Coordinates of C-alpha atoms in Angstrom, one line a residue:
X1245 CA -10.3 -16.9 11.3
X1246 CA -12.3 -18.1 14.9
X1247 CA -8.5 -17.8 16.6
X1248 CA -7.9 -14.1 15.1
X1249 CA -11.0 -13.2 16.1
X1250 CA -10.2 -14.6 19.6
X1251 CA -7.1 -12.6 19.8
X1252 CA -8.5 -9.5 19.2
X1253 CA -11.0 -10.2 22.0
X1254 CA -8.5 -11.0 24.1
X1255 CA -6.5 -7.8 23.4
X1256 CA -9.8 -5.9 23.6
X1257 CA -8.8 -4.1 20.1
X1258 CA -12.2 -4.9 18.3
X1259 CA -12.6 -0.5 18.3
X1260 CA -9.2 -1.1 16.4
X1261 CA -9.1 -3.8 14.3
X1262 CA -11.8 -4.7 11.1
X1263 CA -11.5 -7.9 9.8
X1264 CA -13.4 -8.6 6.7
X1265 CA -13.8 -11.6 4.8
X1266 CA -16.6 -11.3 2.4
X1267 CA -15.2 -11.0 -1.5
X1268 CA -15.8 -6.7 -2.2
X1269 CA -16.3 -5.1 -5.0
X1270 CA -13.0 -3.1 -6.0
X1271 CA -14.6 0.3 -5.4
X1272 CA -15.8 -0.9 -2.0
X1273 CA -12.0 -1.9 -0.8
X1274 CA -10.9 1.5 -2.2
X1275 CA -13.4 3.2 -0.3
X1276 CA -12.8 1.0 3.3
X1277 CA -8.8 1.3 2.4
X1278 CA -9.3 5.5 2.0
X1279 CA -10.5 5.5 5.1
X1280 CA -7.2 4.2 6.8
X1281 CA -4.3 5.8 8.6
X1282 CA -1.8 3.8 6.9
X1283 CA -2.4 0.6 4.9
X1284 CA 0.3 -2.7 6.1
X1285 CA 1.1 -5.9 3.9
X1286 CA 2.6 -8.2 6.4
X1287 CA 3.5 -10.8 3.5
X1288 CA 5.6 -13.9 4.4
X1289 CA 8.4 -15.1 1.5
X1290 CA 6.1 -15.5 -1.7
X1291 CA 7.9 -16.6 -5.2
X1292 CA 4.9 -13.9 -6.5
X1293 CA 5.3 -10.3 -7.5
X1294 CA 3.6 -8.0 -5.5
X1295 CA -0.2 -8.5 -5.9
X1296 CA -2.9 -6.2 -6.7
X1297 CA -3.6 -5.7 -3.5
X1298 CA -0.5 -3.7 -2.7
X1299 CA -1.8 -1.2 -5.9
X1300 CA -5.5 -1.1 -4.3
X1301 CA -3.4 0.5 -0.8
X1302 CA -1.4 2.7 -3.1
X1303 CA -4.0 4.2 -5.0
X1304 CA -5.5 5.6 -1.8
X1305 CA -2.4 7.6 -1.3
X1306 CA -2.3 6.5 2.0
X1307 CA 1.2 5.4 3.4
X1308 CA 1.9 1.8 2.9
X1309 CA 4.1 -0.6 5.0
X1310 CA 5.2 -3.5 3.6
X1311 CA 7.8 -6.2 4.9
X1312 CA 11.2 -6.6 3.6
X1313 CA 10.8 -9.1 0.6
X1314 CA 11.2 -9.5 -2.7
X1315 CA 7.9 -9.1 -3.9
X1316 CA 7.4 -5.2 -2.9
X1317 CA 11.0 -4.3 -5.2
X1318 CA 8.7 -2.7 -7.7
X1319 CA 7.2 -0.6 -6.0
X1320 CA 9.9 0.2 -3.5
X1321 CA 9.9 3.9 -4.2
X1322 CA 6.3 4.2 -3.1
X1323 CA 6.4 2.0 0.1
X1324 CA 7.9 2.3 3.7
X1325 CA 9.1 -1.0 4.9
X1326 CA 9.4 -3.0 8.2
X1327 CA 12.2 -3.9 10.1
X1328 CA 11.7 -7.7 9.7
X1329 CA 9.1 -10.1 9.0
X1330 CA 8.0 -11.5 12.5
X1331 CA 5.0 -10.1 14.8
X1332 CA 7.6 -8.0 17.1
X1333 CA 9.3 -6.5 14.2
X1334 CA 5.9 -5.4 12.3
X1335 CA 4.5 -4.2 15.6
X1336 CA 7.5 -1.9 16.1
X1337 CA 8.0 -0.9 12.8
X1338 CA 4.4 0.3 12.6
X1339 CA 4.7 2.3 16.3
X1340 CA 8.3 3.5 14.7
X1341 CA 6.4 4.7 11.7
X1342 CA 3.1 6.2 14.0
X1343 CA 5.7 7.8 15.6
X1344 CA 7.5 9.9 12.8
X1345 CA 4.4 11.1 11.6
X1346 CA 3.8 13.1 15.2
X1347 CA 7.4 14.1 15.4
X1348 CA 8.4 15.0 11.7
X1349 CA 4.9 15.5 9.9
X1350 CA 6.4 18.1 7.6
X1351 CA 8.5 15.6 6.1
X1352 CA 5.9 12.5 5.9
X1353 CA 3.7 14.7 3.9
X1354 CA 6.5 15.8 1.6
X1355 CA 7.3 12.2 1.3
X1356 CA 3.7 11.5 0.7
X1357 CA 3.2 14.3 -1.6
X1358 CA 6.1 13.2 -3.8
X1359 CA 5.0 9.3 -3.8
X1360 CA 1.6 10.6 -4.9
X1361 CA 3.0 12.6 -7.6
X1362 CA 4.8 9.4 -8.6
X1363 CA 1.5 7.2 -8.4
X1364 CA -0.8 9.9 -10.2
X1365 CA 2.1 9.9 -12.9
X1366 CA 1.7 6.0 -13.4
X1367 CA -2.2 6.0 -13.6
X1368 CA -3.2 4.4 -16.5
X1369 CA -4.9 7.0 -18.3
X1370 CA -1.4 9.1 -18.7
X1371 CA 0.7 6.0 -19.5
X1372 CA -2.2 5.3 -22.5
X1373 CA -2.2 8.9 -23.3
X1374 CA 1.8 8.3 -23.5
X1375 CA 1.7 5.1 -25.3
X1376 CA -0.4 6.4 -28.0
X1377 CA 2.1 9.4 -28.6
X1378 CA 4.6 7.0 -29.0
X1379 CA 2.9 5.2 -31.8
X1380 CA 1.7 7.9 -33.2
X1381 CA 5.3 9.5 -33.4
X1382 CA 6.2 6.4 -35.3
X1383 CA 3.5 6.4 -37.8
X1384 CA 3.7 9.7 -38.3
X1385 CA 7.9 9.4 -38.7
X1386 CA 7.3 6.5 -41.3
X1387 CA 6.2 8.0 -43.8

């Protein structure tokens, strides 16, 4: 923590970066998260599925960058990945990315439109509303 801290210091980004490491409430990381330009995972190789952290970014709607592993394949539809998994290759993918949305914003906000479309069609009050038509339909079809 002390030598992250130190680098941003010594890069004289502290306007730019927020580093928090006090446990928040969900509602509170939804709110900070909103509040973001984009939202990056940086993950490393992990065995894992993608964690419920990567679901708290995409429920802002904001765009989400994620590196190229494994983990993220289930939600590849919704994300925009990084070239590569080292510093280098998450800082350019992030000024390639920063970069699109001043040259082609017409087409990041279709994008953007049609991932939120996709998210606000997975929330879980249509796939219960879903679910219990489907069991319905069978109780119904039983007799």
């Amino acid at each position: 923590y002390q030598e992250l801290i130190n680098l941003i210091r010594y890069y004289s980004v502290e306007n730019e970066v927020t580093i928090n490491k006090d446990y928040l409430p969900a509602e509170k990381v939804h709110s900070l998260l909103s509040e973001q330009d984009m939202i990056v995972y940086p993950y490393q190789s992990s065995n894992e599925s993608s964690s419920a952290s990567v679901r708290d970014g995409l429920a802002t709607l904001k765009p989400v960058l994620v590196t190229p592993i494994p983990i993220f394949d289930d939600v590849r539809d919704l994300v925009d990945y990084l070239p590569g998994l080292s510093p280098s290759e998450i800082a350019r993918g992030i000024i390639e990315w920063s970069q699109k949305i001043i040259t082609n914003p017409d087409e990041i906000n279709e994008i953007q439109i049609s991932r939120a479309q996709l998210i606000n069609s997975r929330s879980f009050s249509k796939l219960s509303n879903r679910l219990y038509s489907i069991i319905n339909s069978l109780e119904i079809n039983k007799n």
